[in-house]
């Protein structure tokens, strides 16, 4: 069984409706909508759609999903999909991923090819960031260190070949729940943003973390922290927590994994 969780915060019904339409698949056993804004209109809409509504305080992205993941574990689900409300895809996608995961039991976390609304590739598989990568992407002009930026987002990789990575962006994460239970759920010290980096690299320690472009989804990425000073502060504070946990300048695992991923990405692209 595949269970799914979507965390909402004052989310528009039209947006949530498109995501729920994508999940109209026989492979999906249960859908949890975790509402971090506890809005009556979302509760009523979920009731109409027959999905399980979880009212929550604004505990953050990872902690919100954890509420649903714990229910999925109690229900005996085999796989769990963590996804954003601004993601859309054809209903066949979930079933194809489930079949692939059934046949490849060493894969613990998977993400399909992710497209922007205009059809261009969204670079969601990346290297593990260093503090300099964060400063470079958020605070320096795009004209500086273009090679470094492209390296971090693996832009030399063609995104048409499966690739084992160390970090998958959190808009669509398909977990094997037995592996997720072993490494632990989302680290709730991170309110938002680096929880996907953290859980990706923890999963990588016991299983394959795979970018699988045989199916694709569309993510209407908002990049809120690029437009909101409040969200930027949240991003920076939580990245500081991330580096406090994993290491700032000294992170041997980051160095090793990034070297491995870069080698495989260039190899996959025939370079």
PDB file of C-alpha atoms in Angstrom:
ATOM      1  CA  UNK A   1       0.000   0.000   0.000  1.00  0.00           C
ATOM      2  CA  UNK A   2       1.112   3.545  -0.783  1.00  0.00           C
ATOM      3  CA  UNK A   3       0.103   6.305   1.597  1.00  0.00           C
ATOM      4  CA  UNK A   4       0.528   9.988   0.809  1.00  0.00           C
ATOM      5  CA  UNK A   5       0.851  13.146   2.884  1.00  0.00           C
ATOM      6  CA  UNK A   6       0.450  16.768   1.832  1.00  0.00           C
ATOM      7  CA  UNK A   7       1.192  19.575   4.289  1.00  0.00           C
ATOM      8  CA  UNK A   8      -0.914  22.701   3.783  1.00  0.00           C
ATOM      9  CA  UNK A   9      -0.735  26.218   5.165  1.00  0.00           C
ATOM     10  CA  UNK A  10      -3.588  28.492   4.028  1.00  0.00           C
ATOM     11  CA  UNK A  11      -3.477  26.520   0.779  1.00  0.00           C
ATOM     12  CA  UNK A  12      -5.969  27.358  -1.951  1.00  0.00           C
ATOM     13  CA  UNK A  13      -8.552  24.665  -2.660  1.00  0.00           C
ATOM     14  CA  UNK A  14      -7.874  24.817  -6.414  1.00  0.00           C
ATOM     15  CA  UNK A  15      -4.224  24.010  -5.868  1.00  0.00           C
ATOM     16  CA  UNK A  16      -4.938  21.155  -3.462  1.00  0.00           C
ATOM     17  CA  UNK A  17      -7.598  19.814  -5.814  1.00  0.00           C
ATOM     18  CA  UNK A  18      -5.085  19.407  -8.652  1.00  0.00           C
ATOM     19  CA  UNK A  19      -2.725  17.482  -6.403  1.00  0.00           C
ATOM     20  CA  UNK A  20      -5.507  15.220  -5.153  1.00  0.00           C
ATOM     21  CA  UNK A  21      -6.624  14.578  -8.739  1.00  0.00           C
ATOM     22  CA  UNK A  22      -3.090  13.349  -9.466  1.00  0.00           C
ATOM     23  CA  UNK A  23      -3.483  10.729  -6.743  1.00  0.00           C
ATOM     24  CA  UNK A  24      -6.553   9.041  -8.245  1.00  0.00           C
ATOM     25  CA  UNK A  25      -4.745   5.730  -8.562  1.00  0.00           C
ATOM     26  CA  UNK A  26      -5.465   2.201  -7.367  1.00  0.00           C
ATOM     27  CA  UNK A  27      -1.927   2.198  -5.937  1.00  0.00           C
ATOM     28  CA  UNK A  28      -2.834   4.895  -3.391  1.00  0.00           C
ATOM     29  CA  UNK A  29      -4.393   3.474  -0.258  1.00  0.00           C
ATOM     30  CA  UNK A  30      -4.789   6.553   1.919  1.00  0.00           C
ATOM     31  CA  UNK A  31      -4.145  10.288   1.645  1.00  0.00           C
ATOM     32  CA  UNK A  32      -3.409  12.511   4.639  1.00  0.00           C
ATOM     33  CA  UNK A  33      -3.746  16.285   4.409  1.00  0.00           C
ATOM     34  CA  UNK A  34      -1.954  17.917   7.327  1.00  0.00           C
ATOM     35  CA  UNK A  35      -3.225  21.461   7.771  1.00  0.00           C
ATOM     36  CA  UNK A  36      -0.696  23.572   9.660  1.00  0.00           C
ATOM     37  CA  UNK A  37      -3.160  26.480   9.532  1.00  0.00           C
ATOM     38  CA  UNK A  38      -6.187  24.539  10.851  1.00  0.00           C
ATOM     39  CA  UNK A  39      -8.633  26.130   8.415  1.00  0.00           C
ATOM     40  CA  UNK A  40     -12.273  25.025   8.398  1.00  0.00           C
ATOM     41  CA  UNK A  41     -12.526  25.375   4.601  1.00  0.00           C
ATOM     42  CA  UNK A  42      -9.688  22.862   4.147  1.00  0.00           C
ATOM     43  CA  UNK A  43     -11.229  20.483   6.678  1.00  0.00           C
ATOM     44  CA  UNK A  44     -14.563  20.611   4.884  1.00  0.00           C
ATOM     45  CA  UNK A  45     -12.973  20.167   1.470  1.00  0.00           C
ATOM     46  CA  UNK A  46     -10.986  17.130   2.603  1.00  0.00           C
ATOM     47  CA  UNK A  47     -14.160  15.626   3.984  1.00  0.00           C
ATOM     48  CA  UNK A  48     -15.816  16.086   0.584  1.00  0.00           C
ATOM     49  CA  UNK A  49     -12.864  14.443  -1.176  1.00  0.00           C
ATOM     50  CA  UNK A  50     -12.712  11.520   1.254  1.00  0.00           C
ATOM     51  CA  UNK A  51      -9.149  12.162   2.411  1.00  0.00           C
ATOM     52  CA  UNK A  52      -7.985  12.116   6.010  1.00  0.00           C
ATOM     53  CA  UNK A  53      -7.645  15.626   7.426  1.00  0.00           C
ATOM     54  CA  UNK A  54      -5.181  16.297  10.272  1.00  0.00           C
ATOM     55  CA  UNK A  55      -5.545  19.638  12.026  1.00  0.00           C
ATOM     56  CA  UNK A  56      -2.206  20.918  13.299  1.00  0.00           C
ATOM     57  CA  UNK A  57      -0.465  23.912  14.765  1.00  0.00           C
ATOM     58  CA  UNK A  58       2.141  25.447  12.469  1.00  0.00           C
ATOM     59  CA  UNK A  59       4.861  22.980  13.429  1.00  0.00           C
ATOM     60  CA  UNK A  60       6.785  23.173  10.160  1.00  0.00           C
ATOM     61  CA  UNK A  61       7.108  21.064   7.036  1.00  0.00           C
ATOM     62  CA  UNK A  62       8.883  17.957   8.331  1.00  0.00           C
ATOM     63  CA  UNK A  63       7.008  17.806  11.633  1.00  0.00           C
ATOM     64  CA  UNK A  64       3.737  18.146   9.741  1.00  0.00           C
ATOM     65  CA  UNK A  65       4.557  15.194   7.502  1.00  0.00           C
ATOM     66  CA  UNK A  66       5.722  13.174  10.499  1.00  0.00           C
ATOM     67  CA  UNK A  67       2.196  13.238  11.916  1.00  0.00           C
ATOM     68  CA  UNK A  68       0.962  11.491   8.775  1.00  0.00           C
ATOM     69  CA  UNK A  69       3.943   9.153   8.485  1.00  0.00           C
ATOM     70  CA  UNK A  70       3.334   7.829  11.997  1.00  0.00           C
ATOM     71  CA  UNK A  71      -0.246   7.006  11.002  1.00  0.00           C
ATOM     72  CA  UNK A  72       1.007   5.347   7.825  1.00  0.00           C
ATOM     73  CA  UNK A  73       3.388   3.174   9.833  1.00  0.00           C
ATOM     74  CA  UNK A  74       0.584   2.196  12.222  1.00  0.00           C
ATOM     75  CA  UNK A  75      -1.604   1.315   9.229  1.00  0.00           C
ATOM     76  CA  UNK A  76       1.064  -1.037   7.837  1.00  0.00           C
ATOM     77  CA  UNK A  77       1.822   0.942   4.687  1.00  0.00           C
ATOM     78  CA  UNK A  78       4.792  -0.228   2.626  1.00  0.00           C
ATOM     79  CA  UNK A  79       5.546   3.055   0.863  1.00  0.00           C
ATOM     80  CA  UNK A  80       4.867   6.669   1.707  1.00  0.00           C
ATOM     81  CA  UNK A  81       4.879   9.645  -0.629  1.00  0.00           C
ATOM     82  CA  UNK A  82       5.679  13.085   0.782  1.00  0.00           C
ATOM     83  CA  UNK A  83       4.563  15.739  -1.676  1.00  0.00           C
ATOM     84  CA  UNK A  84       3.787  19.431  -1.984  1.00  0.00           C
ATOM     85  CA  UNK A  85       0.338  20.777  -2.780  1.00  0.00           C
ATOM     86  CA  UNK A  86       1.797  22.542  -5.859  1.00  0.00           C
ATOM     87  CA  UNK A  87       2.756  19.277  -7.575  1.00  0.00           C
ATOM     88  CA  UNK A  88       0.776  17.660 -10.417  1.00  0.00           C
ATOM     89  CA  UNK A  89       1.213  14.489 -12.469  1.00  0.00           C
ATOM     90  CA  UNK A  90      -0.755  11.801 -14.280  1.00  0.00           C
ATOM     91  CA  UNK A  91      -2.369   9.226 -11.948  1.00  0.00           C
ATOM     92  CA  UNK A  92      -0.262   6.408 -13.470  1.00  0.00           C
ATOM     93  CA  UNK A  93       2.923   7.839 -11.910  1.00  0.00           C
ATOM     94  CA  UNK A  94       2.429   6.427  -8.402  1.00  0.00           C
ATOM     95  CA  UNK A  95       1.754   2.911  -9.659  1.00  0.00           C
ATOM     96  CA  UNK A  96       4.831   2.918 -11.883  1.00  0.00           C
ATOM     97  CA  UNK A  97       7.045   4.045  -9.027  1.00  0.00           C
ATOM     98  CA  UNK A  98       5.551   1.424  -6.729  1.00  0.00           C
ATOM     99  CA  UNK A  99       6.265  -1.319  -9.289  1.00  0.00           C
ATOM    100  CA  UNK A 100       9.840  -0.104  -9.693  1.00  0.00           C
ATOM    101  CA  UNK A 101      10.394  -0.019  -5.922  1.00  0.00           C
ATOM    102  CA  UNK A 102       8.939  -3.546  -5.619  1.00  0.00           C
ATOM    103  CA  UNK A 103      11.498  -4.756  -8.166  1.00  0.00           C
ATOM    104  CA  UNK A 104      14.420  -2.788  -6.685  1.00  0.00           C
ATOM    105  CA  UNK A 105      14.390  -3.448  -2.960  1.00  0.00           C
ATOM    106  CA  UNK A 106      17.699  -1.652  -2.377  1.00  0.00           C
ATOM    107  CA  UNK A 107      16.096   1.728  -3.214  1.00  0.00           C
ATOM    108  CA  UNK A 108      14.872   3.477  -0.086  1.00  0.00           C
ATOM    109  CA  UNK A 109      14.052   6.920  -1.473  1.00  0.00           C
ATOM    110  CA  UNK A 110      13.111   7.923  -5.011  1.00  0.00           C
ATOM    111  CA  UNK A 111      12.193  11.046  -6.921  1.00  0.00           C
ATOM    112  CA  UNK A 112      11.044  11.219 -10.566  1.00  0.00           C
ATOM    113  CA  UNK A 113      12.014  13.790 -13.155  1.00  0.00           C
ATOM    114  CA  UNK A 114      10.674  17.168 -12.025  1.00  0.00           C
ATOM    115  CA  UNK A 115       9.609  19.827 -14.514  1.00  0.00           C
ATOM    116  CA  UNK A 116       8.767  23.493 -14.188  1.00  0.00           C
ATOM    117  CA  UNK A 117       5.377  24.664 -15.421  1.00  0.00           C
ATOM    118  CA  UNK A 118       7.003  25.718 -18.726  1.00  0.00           C
ATOM    119  CA  UNK A 119       8.311  22.185 -19.301  1.00  0.00           C
ATOM    120  CA  UNK A 120      11.954  22.875 -18.459  1.00  0.00           C
ATOM    121  CA  UNK A 121      13.808  20.579 -16.078  1.00  0.00           C
ATOM    122  CA  UNK A 122      13.840  21.613 -12.435  1.00  0.00           C
ATOM    123  CA  UNK A 123      17.250  20.706 -10.951  1.00  0.00           C
ATOM    124  CA  UNK A 124      16.012  18.890  -7.849  1.00  0.00           C
ATOM    125  CA  UNK A 125      18.858  16.384  -7.439  1.00  0.00           C
ATOM    126  CA  UNK A 126      21.852  18.225  -6.094  1.00  0.00           C
ATOM    127  CA  UNK A 127      25.127  17.933  -4.255  1.00  0.00           C
ATOM    128  CA  UNK A 128      25.155  18.300  -0.497  1.00  0.00           C
ATOM    129  CA  UNK A 129      25.589  22.032   0.122  1.00  0.00           C
ATOM    130  CA  UNK A 130      28.529  23.702   1.782  1.00  0.00           C
ATOM    131  CA  UNK A 131      28.079  26.989   3.684  1.00  0.00           C
ATOM    132  CA  UNK A 132      29.587  28.768   0.688  1.00  0.00           C
ATOM    133  CA  UNK A 133      26.966  27.267  -1.641  1.00  0.00           C
ATOM    134  CA  UNK A 134      24.244  28.735   0.586  1.00  0.00           C
ATOM    135  CA  UNK A 135      25.830  32.214   0.610  1.00  0.00           C
ATOM    136  CA  UNK A 136      26.476  32.031  -3.136  1.00  0.00           C
ATOM    137  CA  UNK A 137      22.912  31.097  -4.093  1.00  0.00           C
ATOM    138  CA  UNK A 138      21.129  33.414  -1.697  1.00  0.00           C
ATOM    139  CA  UNK A 139      23.215  36.557  -1.396  1.00  0.00           C
ATOM    140  CA  UNK A 140      25.629  36.969  -4.348  1.00  0.00           C
ATOM    141  CA  UNK A 141      24.869  38.012  -7.956  1.00  0.00           C
ATOM    142  CA  UNK A 142      24.149  35.142 -10.363  1.00  0.00           C
ATOM    143  CA  UNK A 143      27.036  36.296 -12.554  1.00  0.00           C
ATOM    144  CA  UNK A 144      29.533  35.195  -9.898  1.00  0.00           C
ATOM    145  CA  UNK A 145      30.867  31.630  -9.658  1.00  0.00           C
ATOM    146  CA  UNK A 146      28.611  30.289 -12.404  1.00  0.00           C
ATOM    147  CA  UNK A 147      30.632  27.105 -12.630  1.00  0.00           C
ATOM    148  CA  UNK A 148      30.232  26.490  -8.910  1.00  0.00           C
ATOM    149  CA  UNK A 149      26.476  27.084  -9.141  1.00  0.00           C
ATOM    150  CA  UNK A 150      26.105  24.650 -12.058  1.00  0.00           C
ATOM    151  CA  UNK A 151      28.182  22.067 -10.246  1.00  0.00           C
ATOM    152  CA  UNK A 152      25.981  22.233  -7.128  1.00  0.00           C
ATOM    153  CA  UNK A 153      22.745  21.718  -9.100  1.00  0.00           C
ATOM    154  CA  UNK A 154      24.327  19.090 -11.389  1.00  0.00           C
ATOM    155  CA  UNK A 155      23.471  21.073 -14.503  1.00  0.00           C
ATOM    156  CA  UNK A 156      26.029  19.148 -16.577  1.00  0.00           C
ATOM    157  CA  UNK A 157      23.996  15.985 -15.910  1.00  0.00           C
ATOM    158  CA  UNK A 158      21.383  15.372 -18.614  1.00  0.00           C
ATOM    159  CA  UNK A 159      18.572  14.404 -16.161  1.00  0.00           C
ATOM    160  CA  UNK A 160      17.472  11.600 -18.518  1.00  0.00           C
ATOM    161  CA  UNK A 161      19.410   8.770 -16.880  1.00  0.00           C
ATOM    162  CA  UNK A 162      18.768   7.335 -13.388  1.00  0.00           C
ATOM    163  CA  UNK A 163      21.284   8.651 -10.901  1.00  0.00           C
ATOM    164  CA  UNK A 164      22.141   7.790  -7.313  1.00  0.00           C
ATOM    165  CA  UNK A 165      22.385  11.042  -5.392  1.00  0.00           C
ATOM    166  CA  UNK A 166      22.778  12.294  -1.833  1.00  0.00           C
ATOM    167  CA  UNK A 167      20.130  15.018  -1.832  1.00  0.00           C
ATOM    168  CA  UNK A 168      16.647  15.134  -3.353  1.00  0.00           C
ATOM    169  CA  UNK A 169      14.584  18.318  -3.044  1.00  0.00           C
ATOM    170  CA  UNK A 170      11.513  17.760  -0.890  1.00  0.00           C
ATOM    171  CA  UNK A 171       8.591  18.512  -3.227  1.00  0.00           C
ATOM    172  CA  UNK A 172       8.127  14.783  -4.055  1.00  0.00           C
ATOM    173  CA  UNK A 173       9.853  12.092  -1.958  1.00  0.00           C
ATOM    174  CA  UNK A 174       8.783   8.454  -2.331  1.00  0.00           C
ATOM    175  CA  UNK A 175       9.973   6.455   0.713  1.00  0.00           C
ATOM    176  CA  UNK A 176      10.231   2.778   1.486  1.00  0.00           C
ATOM    177  CA  UNK A 177       8.760   2.972   4.987  1.00  0.00           C
ATOM    178  CA  UNK A 178      10.812   0.118   6.455  1.00  0.00           C
ATOM    179  CA  UNK A 179      13.986   2.060   5.621  1.00  0.00           C
ATOM    180  CA  UNK A 180      12.551   5.361   6.788  1.00  0.00           C
ATOM    181  CA  UNK A 181      11.645   3.790  10.119  1.00  0.00           C
ATOM    182  CA  UNK A 182      15.253   2.592  10.511  1.00  0.00           C
ATOM    183  CA  UNK A 183      16.825   6.024   9.984  1.00  0.00           C
ATOM    184  CA  UNK A 184      14.095   7.985  11.762  1.00  0.00           C
ATOM    185  CA  UNK A 185      11.514  10.428  10.466  1.00  0.00           C
ATOM    186  CA  UNK A 186      12.079  14.079   9.558  1.00  0.00           C
ATOM    187  CA  UNK A 187      14.259  15.924  12.064  1.00  0.00           C
ATOM    188  CA  UNK A 188      11.779  18.299  13.690  1.00  0.00           C
ATOM    189  CA  UNK A 189      14.490  20.734  14.744  1.00  0.00           C
ATOM    190  CA  UNK A 190      14.289  22.005  11.157  1.00  0.00           C
ATOM    191  CA  UNK A 191      11.136  24.057  10.754  1.00  0.00           C
ATOM    192  CA  UNK A 192      11.516  24.284   6.987  1.00  0.00           C
ATOM    193  CA  UNK A 193      14.001  23.881   4.101  1.00  0.00           C
ATOM    194  CA  UNK A 194      16.943  21.609   5.078  1.00  0.00           C
ATOM    195  CA  UNK A 195      14.815  18.708   6.328  1.00  0.00           C
ATOM    196  CA  UNK A 196      14.994  17.175   2.835  1.00  0.00           C
ATOM    197  CA  UNK A 197      18.806  17.394   2.739  1.00  0.00           C
ATOM    198  CA  UNK A 198      19.053  15.847   6.197  1.00  0.00           C
ATOM    199  CA  UNK A 199      16.713  12.936   5.536  1.00  0.00           C
ATOM    200  CA  UNK A 200      18.200  12.240   2.092  1.00  0.00           C
ATOM    201  CA  UNK A 201      21.684  11.772   3.453  1.00  0.00           C
ATOM    202  CA  UNK A 202      20.457   9.656   6.378  1.00  0.00           C
ATOM    203  CA  UNK A 203      18.611   7.410   3.926  1.00  0.00           C
ATOM    204  CA  UNK A 204      21.744   7.191   1.765  1.00  0.00           C
ATOM    205  CA  UNK A 205      23.551   5.491   4.661  1.00  0.00           C
ATOM    206  CA  UNK A 206      21.359   2.377   4.451  1.00  0.00           C
ATOM    207  CA  UNK A 207      19.841   2.339   0.940  1.00  0.00           C
ATOM    208  CA  UNK A 208      19.977   3.848  -2.518  1.00  0.00           C
ATOM    209  CA  UNK A 209      18.649   7.383  -2.954  1.00  0.00           C
ATOM    210  CA  UNK A 210      17.633   7.512  -6.576  1.00  0.00           C
ATOM    211  CA  UNK A 211      16.623  10.109  -9.149  1.00  0.00           C
ATOM    212  CA  UNK A 212      14.452   8.114 -11.563  1.00  0.00           C
ATOM    213  CA  UNK A 213      13.437  10.051 -14.699  1.00  0.00           C
ATOM    214  CA  UNK A 214      11.298   7.285 -16.230  1.00  0.00           C
ATOM    215  CA  UNK A 215       8.229   9.211 -15.038  1.00  0.00           C
ATOM    216  CA  UNK A 216       7.804  12.931 -14.509  1.00  0.00           C
ATOM    217  CA  UNK A 217       5.866  15.433 -12.454  1.00  0.00           C
ATOM    218  CA  UNK A 218       5.293  19.194 -12.639  1.00  0.00           C
ATOM    219  CA  UNK A 219       6.213  21.366  -9.665  1.00  0.00           C
ATOM    220  CA  UNK A 220       5.031  24.979  -9.627  1.00  0.00           C
ATOM    221  CA  UNK A 221       7.974  25.971  -7.428  1.00  0.00           C
ATOM    222  CA  UNK A 222       7.317  29.209  -5.539  1.00  0.00           C
ATOM    223  CA  UNK A 223      10.803  29.750  -4.031  1.00  0.00           C
ATOM    224  CA  UNK A 224       9.197  31.708  -1.194  1.00  0.00           C
ATOM    225  CA  UNK A 225      12.436  32.589   0.536  1.00  0.00           C
ATOM    226  CA  UNK A 226      13.584  34.477  -2.569  1.00  0.00           C
ATOM    227  CA  UNK A 227      10.589  36.821  -2.304  1.00  0.00           C
ATOM    228  CA  UNK A 228       9.897  37.073   1.418  1.00  0.00           C
ATOM    229  CA  UNK A 229      12.308  38.441   4.017  1.00  0.00           C
ATOM    230  CA  UNK A 230      10.506  36.393   6.681  1.00  0.00           C
ATOM    231  CA  UNK A 231      10.990  33.156   4.744  1.00  0.00           C
ATOM    232  CA  UNK A 232      14.602  34.092   4.047  1.00  0.00           C
ATOM    233  CA  UNK A 233      15.241  34.426   7.790  1.00  0.00           C
ATOM    234  CA  UNK A 234      13.618  31.030   8.363  1.00  0.00           C
ATOM    235  CA  UNK A 235      15.790  29.538   5.638  1.00  0.00           C
ATOM    236  CA  UNK A 236      19.012  30.966   7.050  1.00  0.00           C
ATOM    237  CA  UNK A 237      18.233  29.996  10.662  1.00  0.00           C
ATOM    238  CA  UNK A 238      17.430  26.428   9.687  1.00  0.00           C
ATOM    239  CA  UNK A 239      20.493  26.073   7.458  1.00  0.00           C
ATOM    240  CA  UNK A 240      22.595  27.166  10.444  1.00  0.00           C
ATOM    241  CA  UNK A 241      20.968  24.342  12.413  1.00  0.00           C
ATOM    242  CA  UNK A 242      21.750  21.962   9.580  1.00  0.00           C
ATOM    243  CA  UNK A 243      25.446  22.881   9.481  1.00  0.00           C
ATOM    244  CA  UNK A 244      25.623  22.746  13.277  1.00  0.00           C
ATOM    245  CA  UNK A 245      24.404  19.153  13.002  1.00  0.00           C
ATOM    246  CA  UNK A 246      26.481  17.930  10.060  1.00  0.00           C
ATOM    247  CA  UNK A 247      29.531  20.175  10.055  1.00  0.00           C
ATOM    248  CA  UNK A 248      30.461  23.514   8.583  1.00  0.00           C
ATOM    249  CA  UNK A 249      33.889  23.332   6.949  1.00  0.00           C
ATOM    250  CA  UNK A 250      34.698  19.779   8.010  1.00  0.00           C
ATOM    251  CA  UNK A 251      32.206  17.207   6.714  1.00  0.00           C
ATOM    252  CA  UNK A 252      34.033  14.144   5.377  1.00  0.00           C
ATOM    253  CA  UNK A 253      30.817  12.395   4.394  1.00  0.00           C
ATOM    254  CA  UNK A 254      29.715  15.402   2.339  1.00  0.00           C
ATOM    255  CA  UNK A 255      33.039  15.491   0.526  1.00  0.00           C
ATOM    256  CA  UNK A 256      32.944  11.765  -0.253  1.00  0.00           C
ATOM    257  CA  UNK A 257      29.309  11.668  -1.383  1.00  0.00           C
ATOM    258  CA  UNK A 258      29.627  14.771  -3.555  1.00  0.00           C
ATOM    259  CA  UNK A 259      32.681  13.309  -5.261  1.00  0.00           C
ATOM    260  CA  UNK A 260      30.795  10.052  -5.943  1.00  0.00           C
ATOM    261  CA  UNK A 261      27.694  11.814  -7.257  1.00  0.00           C
ATOM    262  CA  UNK A 262      29.680  14.121  -9.547  1.00  0.00           C
ATOM    263  CA  UNK A 263      31.548  11.157 -11.017  1.00  0.00           C
ATOM    264  CA  UNK A 264      28.316   9.218 -11.666  1.00  0.00           C
ATOM    265  CA  UNK A 265      26.551  12.286 -13.102  1.00  0.00           C
ATOM    266  CA  UNK A 266      29.312  12.943 -15.626  1.00  0.00           C
ATOM    267  CA  UNK A 267      29.486   9.248 -16.458  1.00  0.00           C
ATOM    268  CA  UNK A 268      25.723   9.111 -17.015  1.00  0.00           C
ATOM    269  CA  UNK A 269      25.974  12.094 -19.361  1.00  0.00           C
ATOM    270  CA  UNK A 270      28.804  10.480 -21.318  1.00  0.00           C
ATOM    271  CA  UNK A 271      31.435  13.000 -20.216  1.00  0.00           C
TER     272      UNK A 271
END
